Short mmCIF file of C-alpha atoms and ligand atoms in Angstrom, two decimals:
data_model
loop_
_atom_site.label_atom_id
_atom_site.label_comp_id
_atom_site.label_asym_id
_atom_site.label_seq_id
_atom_site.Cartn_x
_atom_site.Cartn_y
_atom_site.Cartn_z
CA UNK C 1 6.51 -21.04 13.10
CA UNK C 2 6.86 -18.44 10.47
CA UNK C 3 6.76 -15.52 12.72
CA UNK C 4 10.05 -16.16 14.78
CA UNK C 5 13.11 -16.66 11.68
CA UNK C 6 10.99 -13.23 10.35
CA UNK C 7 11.98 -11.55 13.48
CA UNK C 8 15.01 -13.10 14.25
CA UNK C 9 15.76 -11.97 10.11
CA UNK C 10 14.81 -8.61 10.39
CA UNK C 11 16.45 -7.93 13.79
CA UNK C 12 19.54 -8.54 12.41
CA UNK C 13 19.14 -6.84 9.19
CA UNK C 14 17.98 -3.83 10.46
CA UNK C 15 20.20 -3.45 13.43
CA UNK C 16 21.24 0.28 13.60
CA UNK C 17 18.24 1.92 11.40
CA UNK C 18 17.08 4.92 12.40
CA UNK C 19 13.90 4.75 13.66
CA UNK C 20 12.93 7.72 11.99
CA UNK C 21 14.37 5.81 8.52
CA UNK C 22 11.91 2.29 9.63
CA UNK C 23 8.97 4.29 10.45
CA UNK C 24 9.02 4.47 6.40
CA UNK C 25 8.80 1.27 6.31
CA UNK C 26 6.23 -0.24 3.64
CA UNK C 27 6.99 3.08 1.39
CA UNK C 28 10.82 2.80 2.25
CA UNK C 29 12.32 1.64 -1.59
CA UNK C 30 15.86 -1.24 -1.45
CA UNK C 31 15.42 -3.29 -3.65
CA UNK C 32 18.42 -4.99 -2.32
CA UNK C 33 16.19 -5.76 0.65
CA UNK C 34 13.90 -6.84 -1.00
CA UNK C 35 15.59 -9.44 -2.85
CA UNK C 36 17.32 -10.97 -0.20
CA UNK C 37 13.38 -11.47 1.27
CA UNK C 38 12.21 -13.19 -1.89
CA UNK C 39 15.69 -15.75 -1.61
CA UNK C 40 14.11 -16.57 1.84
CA UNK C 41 10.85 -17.26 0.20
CA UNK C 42 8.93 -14.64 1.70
CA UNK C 43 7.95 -12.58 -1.07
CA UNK C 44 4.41 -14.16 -2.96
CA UNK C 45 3.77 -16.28 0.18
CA UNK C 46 0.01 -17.09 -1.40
CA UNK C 47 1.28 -17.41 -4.80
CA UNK C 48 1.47 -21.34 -5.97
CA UNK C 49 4.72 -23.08 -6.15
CA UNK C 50 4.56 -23.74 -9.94
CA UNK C 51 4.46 -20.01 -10.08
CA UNK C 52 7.72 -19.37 -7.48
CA UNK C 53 5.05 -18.80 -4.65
CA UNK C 54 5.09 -20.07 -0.83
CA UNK C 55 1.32 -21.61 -1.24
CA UNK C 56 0.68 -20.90 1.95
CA UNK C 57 -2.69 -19.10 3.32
CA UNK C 58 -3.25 -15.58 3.54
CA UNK C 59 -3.09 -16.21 7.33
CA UNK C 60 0.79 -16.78 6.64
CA UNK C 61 1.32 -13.54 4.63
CA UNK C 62 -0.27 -11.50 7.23
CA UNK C 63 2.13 -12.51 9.76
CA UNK C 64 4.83 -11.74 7.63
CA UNK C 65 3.40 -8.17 6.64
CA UNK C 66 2.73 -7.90 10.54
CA UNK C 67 6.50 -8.98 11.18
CA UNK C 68 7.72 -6.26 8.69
CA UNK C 69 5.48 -3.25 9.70
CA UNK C 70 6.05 -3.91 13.42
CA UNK C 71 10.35 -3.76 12.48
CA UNK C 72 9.89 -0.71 10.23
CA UNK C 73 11.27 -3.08 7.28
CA UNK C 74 12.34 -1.60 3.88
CA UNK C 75 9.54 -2.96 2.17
CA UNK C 76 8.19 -1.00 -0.60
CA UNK C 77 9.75 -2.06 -3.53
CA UNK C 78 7.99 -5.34 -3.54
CA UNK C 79 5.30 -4.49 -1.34
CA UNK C 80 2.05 -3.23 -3.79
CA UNK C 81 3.43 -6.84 -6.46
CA UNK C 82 3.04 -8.88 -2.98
CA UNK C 83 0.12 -7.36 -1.95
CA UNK C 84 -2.09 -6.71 -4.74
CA UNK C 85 -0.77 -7.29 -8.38
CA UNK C 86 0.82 -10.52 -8.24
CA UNK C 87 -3.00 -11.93 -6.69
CA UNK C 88 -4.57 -9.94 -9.19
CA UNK C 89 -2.58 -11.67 -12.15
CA UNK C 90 -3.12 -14.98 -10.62
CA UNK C 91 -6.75 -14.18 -10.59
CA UNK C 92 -7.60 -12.07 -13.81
CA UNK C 93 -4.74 -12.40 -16.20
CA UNK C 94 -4.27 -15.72 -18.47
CA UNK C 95 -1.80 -18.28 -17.61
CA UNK C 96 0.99 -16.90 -20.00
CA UNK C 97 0.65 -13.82 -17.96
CA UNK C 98 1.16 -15.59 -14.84
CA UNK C 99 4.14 -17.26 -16.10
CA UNK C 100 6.03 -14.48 -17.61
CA UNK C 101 5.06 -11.91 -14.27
CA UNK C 102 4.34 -13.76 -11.17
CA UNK C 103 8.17 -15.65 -11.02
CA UNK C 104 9.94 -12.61 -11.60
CA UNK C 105 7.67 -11.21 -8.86
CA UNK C 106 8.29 -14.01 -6.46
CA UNK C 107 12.25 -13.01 -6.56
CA UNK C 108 11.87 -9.35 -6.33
CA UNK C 109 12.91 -8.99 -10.14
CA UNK C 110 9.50 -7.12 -11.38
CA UNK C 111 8.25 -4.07 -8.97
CA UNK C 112 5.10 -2.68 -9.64
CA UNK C 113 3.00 0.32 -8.97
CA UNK C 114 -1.13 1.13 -9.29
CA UNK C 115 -2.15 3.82 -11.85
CA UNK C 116 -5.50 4.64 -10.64
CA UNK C 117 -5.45 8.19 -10.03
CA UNK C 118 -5.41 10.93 -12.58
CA UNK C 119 -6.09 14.60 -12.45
CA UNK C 120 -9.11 14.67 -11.44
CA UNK C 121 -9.97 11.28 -11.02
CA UNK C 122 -9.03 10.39 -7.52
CA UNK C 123 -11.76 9.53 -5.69
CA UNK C 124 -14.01 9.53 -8.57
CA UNK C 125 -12.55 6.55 -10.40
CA UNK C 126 -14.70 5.83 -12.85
CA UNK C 127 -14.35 9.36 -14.72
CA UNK C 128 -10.67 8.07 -15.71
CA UNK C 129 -9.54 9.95 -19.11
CA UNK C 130 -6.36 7.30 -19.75
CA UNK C 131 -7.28 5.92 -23.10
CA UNK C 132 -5.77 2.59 -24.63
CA UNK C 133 -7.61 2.17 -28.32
CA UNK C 134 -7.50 -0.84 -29.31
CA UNK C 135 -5.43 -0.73 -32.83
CA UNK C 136 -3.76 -3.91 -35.03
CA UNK C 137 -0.77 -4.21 -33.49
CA UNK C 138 -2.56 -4.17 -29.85
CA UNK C 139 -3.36 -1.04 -28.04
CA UNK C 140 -2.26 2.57 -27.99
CA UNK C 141 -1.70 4.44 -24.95
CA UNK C 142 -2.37 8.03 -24.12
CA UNK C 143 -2.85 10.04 -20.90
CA UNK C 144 -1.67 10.57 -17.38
CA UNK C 145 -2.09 9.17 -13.99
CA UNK C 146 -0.95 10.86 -10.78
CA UNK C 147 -0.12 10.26 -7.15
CA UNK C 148 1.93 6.63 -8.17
CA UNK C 149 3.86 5.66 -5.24
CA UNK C 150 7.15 4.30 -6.74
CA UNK C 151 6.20 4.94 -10.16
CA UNK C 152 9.82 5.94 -11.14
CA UNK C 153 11.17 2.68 -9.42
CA UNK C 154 8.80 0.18 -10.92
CA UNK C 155 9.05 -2.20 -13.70
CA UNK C 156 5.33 -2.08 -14.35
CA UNK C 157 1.91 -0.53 -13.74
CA UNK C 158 -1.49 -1.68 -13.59
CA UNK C 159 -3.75 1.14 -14.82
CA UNK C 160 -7.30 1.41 -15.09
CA UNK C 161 -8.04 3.20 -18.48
CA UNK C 162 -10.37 4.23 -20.99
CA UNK C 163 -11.00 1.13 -23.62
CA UNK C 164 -14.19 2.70 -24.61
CA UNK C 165 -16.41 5.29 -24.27
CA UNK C 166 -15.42 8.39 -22.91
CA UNK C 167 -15.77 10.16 -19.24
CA UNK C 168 -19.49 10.28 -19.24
CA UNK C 169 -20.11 6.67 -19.42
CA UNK C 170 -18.61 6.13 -16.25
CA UNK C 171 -17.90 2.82 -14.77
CA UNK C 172 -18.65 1.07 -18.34
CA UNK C 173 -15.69 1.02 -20.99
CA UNK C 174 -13.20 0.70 -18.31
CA UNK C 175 -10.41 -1.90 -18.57
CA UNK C 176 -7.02 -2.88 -16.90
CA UNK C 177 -3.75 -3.13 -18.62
CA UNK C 178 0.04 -3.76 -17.81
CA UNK C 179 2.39 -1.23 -18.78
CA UNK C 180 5.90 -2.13 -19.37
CA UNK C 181 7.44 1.47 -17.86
CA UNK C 182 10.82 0.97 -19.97
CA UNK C 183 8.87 1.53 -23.21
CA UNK C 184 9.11 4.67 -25.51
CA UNK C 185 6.83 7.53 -24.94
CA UNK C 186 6.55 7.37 -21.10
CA UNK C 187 7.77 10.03 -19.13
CA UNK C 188 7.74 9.97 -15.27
CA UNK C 189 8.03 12.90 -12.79
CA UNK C 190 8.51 12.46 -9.02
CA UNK C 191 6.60 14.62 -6.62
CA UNK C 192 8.21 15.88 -3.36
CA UNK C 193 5.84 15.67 -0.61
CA UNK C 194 5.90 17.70 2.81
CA UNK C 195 8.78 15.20 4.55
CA UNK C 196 10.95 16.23 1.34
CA UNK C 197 10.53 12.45 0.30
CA UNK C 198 9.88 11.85 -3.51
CA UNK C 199 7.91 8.77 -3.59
CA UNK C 200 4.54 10.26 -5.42
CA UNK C 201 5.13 10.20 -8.80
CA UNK C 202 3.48 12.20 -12.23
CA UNK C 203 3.17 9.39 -15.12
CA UNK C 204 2.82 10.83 -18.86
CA UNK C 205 1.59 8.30 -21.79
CA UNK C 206 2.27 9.92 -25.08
CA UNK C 207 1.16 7.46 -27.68
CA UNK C 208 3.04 4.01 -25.95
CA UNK C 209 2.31 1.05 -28.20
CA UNK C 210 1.49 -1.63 -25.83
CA UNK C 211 0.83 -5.55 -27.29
CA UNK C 212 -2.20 -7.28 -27.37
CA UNK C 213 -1.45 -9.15 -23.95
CA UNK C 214 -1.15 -6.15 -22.09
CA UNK C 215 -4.97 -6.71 -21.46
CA UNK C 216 -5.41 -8.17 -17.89
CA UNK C 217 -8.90 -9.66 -17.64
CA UNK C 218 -12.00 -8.52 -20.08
CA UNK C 219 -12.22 -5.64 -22.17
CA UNK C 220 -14.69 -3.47 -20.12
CA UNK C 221 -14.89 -5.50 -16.74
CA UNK C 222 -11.95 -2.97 -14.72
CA UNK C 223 -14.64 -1.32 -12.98
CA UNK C 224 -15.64 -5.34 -11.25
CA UNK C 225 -11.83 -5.75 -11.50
CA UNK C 226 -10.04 -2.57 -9.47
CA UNK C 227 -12.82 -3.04 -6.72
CA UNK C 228 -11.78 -6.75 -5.93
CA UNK C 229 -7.89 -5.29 -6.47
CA UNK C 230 -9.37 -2.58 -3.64
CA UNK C 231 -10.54 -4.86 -0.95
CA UNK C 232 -7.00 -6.29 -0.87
CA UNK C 233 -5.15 -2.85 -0.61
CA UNK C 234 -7.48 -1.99 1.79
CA UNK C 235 -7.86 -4.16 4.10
CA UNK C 236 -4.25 -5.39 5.02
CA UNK C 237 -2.08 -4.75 8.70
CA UNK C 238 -0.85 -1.94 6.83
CA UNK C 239 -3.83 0.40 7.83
CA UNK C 240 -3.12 -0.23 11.31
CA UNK C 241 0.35 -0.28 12.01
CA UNK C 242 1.92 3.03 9.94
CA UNK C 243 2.53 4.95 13.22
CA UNK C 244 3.77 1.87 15.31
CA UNK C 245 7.68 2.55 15.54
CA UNK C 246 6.86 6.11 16.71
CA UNK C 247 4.47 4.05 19.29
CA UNK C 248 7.47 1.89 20.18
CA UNK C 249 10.16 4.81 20.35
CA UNK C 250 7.82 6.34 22.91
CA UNK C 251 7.19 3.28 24.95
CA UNK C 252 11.24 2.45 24.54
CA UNK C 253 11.45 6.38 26.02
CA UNK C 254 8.49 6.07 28.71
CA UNK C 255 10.32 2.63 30.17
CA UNK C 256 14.05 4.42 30.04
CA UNK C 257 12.78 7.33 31.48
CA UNK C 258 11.02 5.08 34.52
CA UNK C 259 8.02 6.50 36.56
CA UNK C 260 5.85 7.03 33.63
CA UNK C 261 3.14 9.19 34.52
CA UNK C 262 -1.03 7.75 35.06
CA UNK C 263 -2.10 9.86 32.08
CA UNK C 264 1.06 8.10 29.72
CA UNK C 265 0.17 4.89 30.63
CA UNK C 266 -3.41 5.24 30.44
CA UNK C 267 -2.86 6.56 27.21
CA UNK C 268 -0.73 3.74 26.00
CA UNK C 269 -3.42 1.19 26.99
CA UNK C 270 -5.59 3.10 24.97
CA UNK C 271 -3.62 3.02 21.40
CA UNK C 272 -2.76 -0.79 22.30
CA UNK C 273 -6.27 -2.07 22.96
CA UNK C 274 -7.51 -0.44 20.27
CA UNK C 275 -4.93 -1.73 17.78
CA UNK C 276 -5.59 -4.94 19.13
CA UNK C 277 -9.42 -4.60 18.11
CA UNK C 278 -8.58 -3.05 15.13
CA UNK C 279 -5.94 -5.97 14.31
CA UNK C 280 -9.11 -8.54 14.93
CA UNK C 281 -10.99 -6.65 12.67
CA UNK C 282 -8.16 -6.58 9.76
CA UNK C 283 -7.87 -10.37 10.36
CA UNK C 284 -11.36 -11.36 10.06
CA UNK C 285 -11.63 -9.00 6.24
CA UNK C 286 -8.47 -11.05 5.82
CA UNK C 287 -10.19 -14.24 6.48
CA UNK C 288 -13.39 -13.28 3.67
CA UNK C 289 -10.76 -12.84 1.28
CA UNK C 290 -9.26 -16.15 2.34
CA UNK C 291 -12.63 -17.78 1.55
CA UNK C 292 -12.66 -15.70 -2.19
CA UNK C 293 -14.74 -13.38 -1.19
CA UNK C 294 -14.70 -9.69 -1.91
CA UNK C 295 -15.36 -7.86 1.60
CA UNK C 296 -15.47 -4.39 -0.23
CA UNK C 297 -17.30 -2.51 2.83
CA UNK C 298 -15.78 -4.57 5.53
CA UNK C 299 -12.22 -3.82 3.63
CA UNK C 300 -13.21 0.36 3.90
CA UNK C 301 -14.01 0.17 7.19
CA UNK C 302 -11.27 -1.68 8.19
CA UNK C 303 -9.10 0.87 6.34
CA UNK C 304 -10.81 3.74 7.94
CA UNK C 305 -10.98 2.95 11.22
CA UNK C 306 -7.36 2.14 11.04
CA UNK C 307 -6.21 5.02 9.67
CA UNK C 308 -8.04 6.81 12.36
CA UNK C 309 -5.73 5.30 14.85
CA UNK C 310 -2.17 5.62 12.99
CA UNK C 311 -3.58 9.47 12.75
CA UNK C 312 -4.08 9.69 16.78
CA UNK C 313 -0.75 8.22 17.99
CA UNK C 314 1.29 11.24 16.89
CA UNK C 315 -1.00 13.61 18.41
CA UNK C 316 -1.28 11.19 21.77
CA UNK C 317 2.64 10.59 21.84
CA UNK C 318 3.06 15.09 21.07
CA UNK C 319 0.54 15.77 23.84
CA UNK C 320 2.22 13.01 26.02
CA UNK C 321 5.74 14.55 25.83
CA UNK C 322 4.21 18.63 25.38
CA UNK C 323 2.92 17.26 29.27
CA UNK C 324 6.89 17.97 30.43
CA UNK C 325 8.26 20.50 28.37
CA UNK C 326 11.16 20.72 30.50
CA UNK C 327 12.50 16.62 29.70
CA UNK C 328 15.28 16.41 27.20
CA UNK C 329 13.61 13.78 24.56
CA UNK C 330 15.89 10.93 22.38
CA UNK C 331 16.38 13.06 19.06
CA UNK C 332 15.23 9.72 17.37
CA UNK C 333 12.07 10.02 19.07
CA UNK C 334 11.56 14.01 18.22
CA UNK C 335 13.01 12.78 14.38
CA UNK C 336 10.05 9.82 14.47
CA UNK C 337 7.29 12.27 15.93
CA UNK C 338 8.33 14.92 13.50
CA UNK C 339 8.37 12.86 10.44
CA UNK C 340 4.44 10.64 11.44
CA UNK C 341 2.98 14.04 11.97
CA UNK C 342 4.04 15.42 8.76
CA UNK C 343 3.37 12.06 6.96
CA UNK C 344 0.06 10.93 8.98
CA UNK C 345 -2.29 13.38 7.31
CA UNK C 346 -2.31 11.29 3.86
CA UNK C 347 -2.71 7.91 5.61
CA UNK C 348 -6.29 8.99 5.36
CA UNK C 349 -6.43 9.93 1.58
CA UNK C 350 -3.87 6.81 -0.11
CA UNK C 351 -6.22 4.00 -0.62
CA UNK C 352 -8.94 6.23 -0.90
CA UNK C 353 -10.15 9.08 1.21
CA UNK C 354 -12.37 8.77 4.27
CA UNK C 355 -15.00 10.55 3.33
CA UNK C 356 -15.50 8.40 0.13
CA UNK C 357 -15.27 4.88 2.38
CA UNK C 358 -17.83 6.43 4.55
CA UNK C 359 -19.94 6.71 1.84
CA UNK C 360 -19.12 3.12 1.07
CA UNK C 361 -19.94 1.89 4.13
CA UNK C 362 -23.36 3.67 4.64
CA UNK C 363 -23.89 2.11 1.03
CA UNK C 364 -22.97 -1.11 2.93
CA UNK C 365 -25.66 -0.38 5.19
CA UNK C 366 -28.37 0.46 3.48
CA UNK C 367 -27.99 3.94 4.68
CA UNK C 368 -27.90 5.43 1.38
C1 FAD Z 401 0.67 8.92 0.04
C2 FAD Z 401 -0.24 8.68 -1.13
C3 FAD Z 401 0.04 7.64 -2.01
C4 FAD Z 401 -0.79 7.41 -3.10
N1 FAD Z 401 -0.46 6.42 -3.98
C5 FAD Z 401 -1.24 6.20 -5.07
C6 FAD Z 401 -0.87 5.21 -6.03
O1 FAD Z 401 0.14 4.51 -5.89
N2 FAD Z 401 -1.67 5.07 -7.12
C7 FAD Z 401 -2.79 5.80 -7.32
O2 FAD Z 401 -3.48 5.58 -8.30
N3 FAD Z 401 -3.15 6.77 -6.44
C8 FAD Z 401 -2.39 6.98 -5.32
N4 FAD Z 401 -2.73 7.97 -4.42
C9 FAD Z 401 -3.88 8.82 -4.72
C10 FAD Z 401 -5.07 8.60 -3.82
O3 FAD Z 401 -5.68 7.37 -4.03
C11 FAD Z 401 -5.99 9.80 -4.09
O4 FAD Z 401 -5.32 10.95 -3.60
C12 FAD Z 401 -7.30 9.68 -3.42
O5 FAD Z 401 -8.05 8.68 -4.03
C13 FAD Z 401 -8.07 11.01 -3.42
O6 FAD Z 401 -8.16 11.50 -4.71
P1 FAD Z 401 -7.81 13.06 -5.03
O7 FAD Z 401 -6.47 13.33 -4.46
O8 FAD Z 401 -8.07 13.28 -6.48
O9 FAD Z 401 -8.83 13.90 -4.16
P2 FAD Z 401 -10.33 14.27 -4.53
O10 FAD Z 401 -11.04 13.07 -5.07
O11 FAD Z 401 -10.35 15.51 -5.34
O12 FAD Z 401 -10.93 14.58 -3.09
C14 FAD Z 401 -10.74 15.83 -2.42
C15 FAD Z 401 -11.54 15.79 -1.14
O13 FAD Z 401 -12.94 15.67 -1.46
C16 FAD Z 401 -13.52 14.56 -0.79
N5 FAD Z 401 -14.47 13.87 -1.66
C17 FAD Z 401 -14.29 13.53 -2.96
N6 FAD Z 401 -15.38 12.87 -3.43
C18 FAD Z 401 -16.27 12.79 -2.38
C19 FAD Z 401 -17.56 12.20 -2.24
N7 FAD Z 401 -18.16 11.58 -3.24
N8 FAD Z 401 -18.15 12.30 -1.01
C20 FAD Z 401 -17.53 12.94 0.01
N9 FAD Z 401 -16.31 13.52 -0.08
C21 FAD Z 401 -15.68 13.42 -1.25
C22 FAD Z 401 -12.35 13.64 -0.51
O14 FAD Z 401 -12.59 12.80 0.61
C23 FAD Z 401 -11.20 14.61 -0.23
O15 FAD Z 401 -11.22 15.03 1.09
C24 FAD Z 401 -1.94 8.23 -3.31
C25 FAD Z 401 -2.21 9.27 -2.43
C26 FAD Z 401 -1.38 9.51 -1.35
C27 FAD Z 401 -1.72 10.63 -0.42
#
């Protein structure tokens, strides 16, 4: 019932987008967009209605995220709130906080991004150098983060910093805070990355006085915190589908064209049946989160064996077409290839790398 108006929406509203513009999609900034999505109600579909939320299931949001992905939708300016920090807030922070941020997040008003990384500190989380001392008045903010998607866009942050400590005691000491990005002594730098987009952002803290409710959750318990926030990030449609419109485009080509060759189709059976196992997969982590669990492995390997497969279908789809040099290809297609296979190589590092969720999983197992 939800899925249909969602698609009947978004084919209308994205009528005459370039394919090589919606295969951007969940990293794609209007806020515009967005806020016309949170008047229909489909923006904190979990959240509950005292809050401005849909209270509906997760089962509900991931045919909405499904919906967007699969249309290429503009949807990045709310998408990390919807996804990660509004549930977070709901879960960790106090009511007040809930009040004042999950609303605003509801109508596409507050935008937020993650400050995780640092310098550094990428895949080694816990050696985060971001200090907020505790003083008076509330805390004191100093440091950096790097690699925020959106940064420069967003309202707010949630950042996993230093309350105590210092690098060598690791996981302990670790706390997460809101940041209010208007406030004085913030400076933020975007990053070009290989497609020329400048989504990836430098964040500088120089001495930012931050309140006393700028605390989400317990002093020291971010390390417990950012894993639970992980296993949502992780584990979502989005790990799956980040290649699809470039799947489509070729399939849209292959069925102009007629006569597809036996090795084309063969290999388009092979990208769909194995997005539709991986899409069982994503929904089943998505159902342990639905029961409050926190599927931390099953999120990683859900995330890495999807990423495997949004890496593949630019080098299927370029072998595919490289197989008839001579054809005269769609420029959208040759604009969607080009722009997946200079894009596809970080699908596999954002969210954390694969090497480090293999490690996770063979934790999982009891492997090491
Ligand atoms: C498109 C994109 C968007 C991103 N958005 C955000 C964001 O919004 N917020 C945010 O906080 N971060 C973001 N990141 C950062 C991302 O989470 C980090 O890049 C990632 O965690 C890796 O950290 P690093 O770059 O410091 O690499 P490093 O940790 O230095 O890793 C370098 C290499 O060493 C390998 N390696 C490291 N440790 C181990 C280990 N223990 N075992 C085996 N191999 C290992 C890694 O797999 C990798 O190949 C984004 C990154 C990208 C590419």
């Amino acid at each position: 019932m939800l899925r249909a108006p969602v698609r009947a929406f978004l084919d209308e509203a994205l009528r005459g987008m370039a394919p090589e513009q919606r295969a951007r999609s969940w990293v794609s900034f209007d806020a515009e967009f967005s806020k016309e999505l949170g008047r229909r109600g489909w923006i904190g579909l979990t959240l509950p209605k005292k809050y401005g939320g849909g209270g509906r299931s997760l089962f509900a949001r991931f045919v909405l995220a499904e919906e967007l992905l699969r249309a290429g939708a503009p949807a990045g300016a709310h998408w990390i709130a919807d996804r990660q920090s509004a549930p977070h807030i709901l879960k960790f922070g106090t009511p007040a906080q809930a009040e004042f941020y999950l609303p605003r997040i509801c109508r596409a008003e507050a935008f937020f991004c993650i400050g995780m990384s640092e310098p550094g500190s990428g895949s080694d989380l816990a050696s985060v150098r971001t200090r907020a001392a505790h003083t008076s008045r509330g805390w004191q903010l100093d440091g950096q983060k790097i690699w925020t998607t959106n940064a420069h866009r967003s309202h707010y942050m949630i950042a996993l910093v230093r309350t105590s400590g210092d690098a060598r005691s690791r996981q302990k000491g670790l706390s997460q805070i809101i940041i209010d990005l208007s406030l004085p002594g913030i400076r933020i730098r975007p990053i070009a990355d290989m497609t020329g987009d400048s989504h990836l952002c430098e964040v500088f803290f120089d001495n930012v006085q931050l309140s006393e409710d700028a605390l989400i959750g317990a002093e020291s318990d971010g390390w417990r915190q950012v894993t639970s926030e992980l296993a949502h990030e992780r584990s979502g449609p989005e790990r799956i589908y980040s290649s699809v419109v470039l799947f489509d485009e070729w399939l849209k080509y292959l069925r102009t064209k007629g006569n597809p060759s036996e090795r084309s189709l063969s290999l388009a059976g092979r990208i769909l049946s194995t997005m539709t196992v991986l899409r069982s997969l994503s929904l089943a982590v998505n159902g342990c989160l639905a029961e409050g669990q926190s599927p931390v492995v099953e999120a990683a390997l859900a995330k890495d064996m999807g990423t495997t497969l949004e890496q593949l279908i630019p080098e299927i789809v370029a072998d595919a077409l490289g197989d008839d040099p001579s054809a005269v290809l769609p420029e959208s297609l040759v604009n969607t290839l080009r722009y997946i296979s200079q894009v596809s190589p970080s699908f596999s590092l954002r969210g954390g790398t694969r090497e480090v969720l293999r490690g996770m999983i063979a934790r999982g197992l009891g492997l090491r």
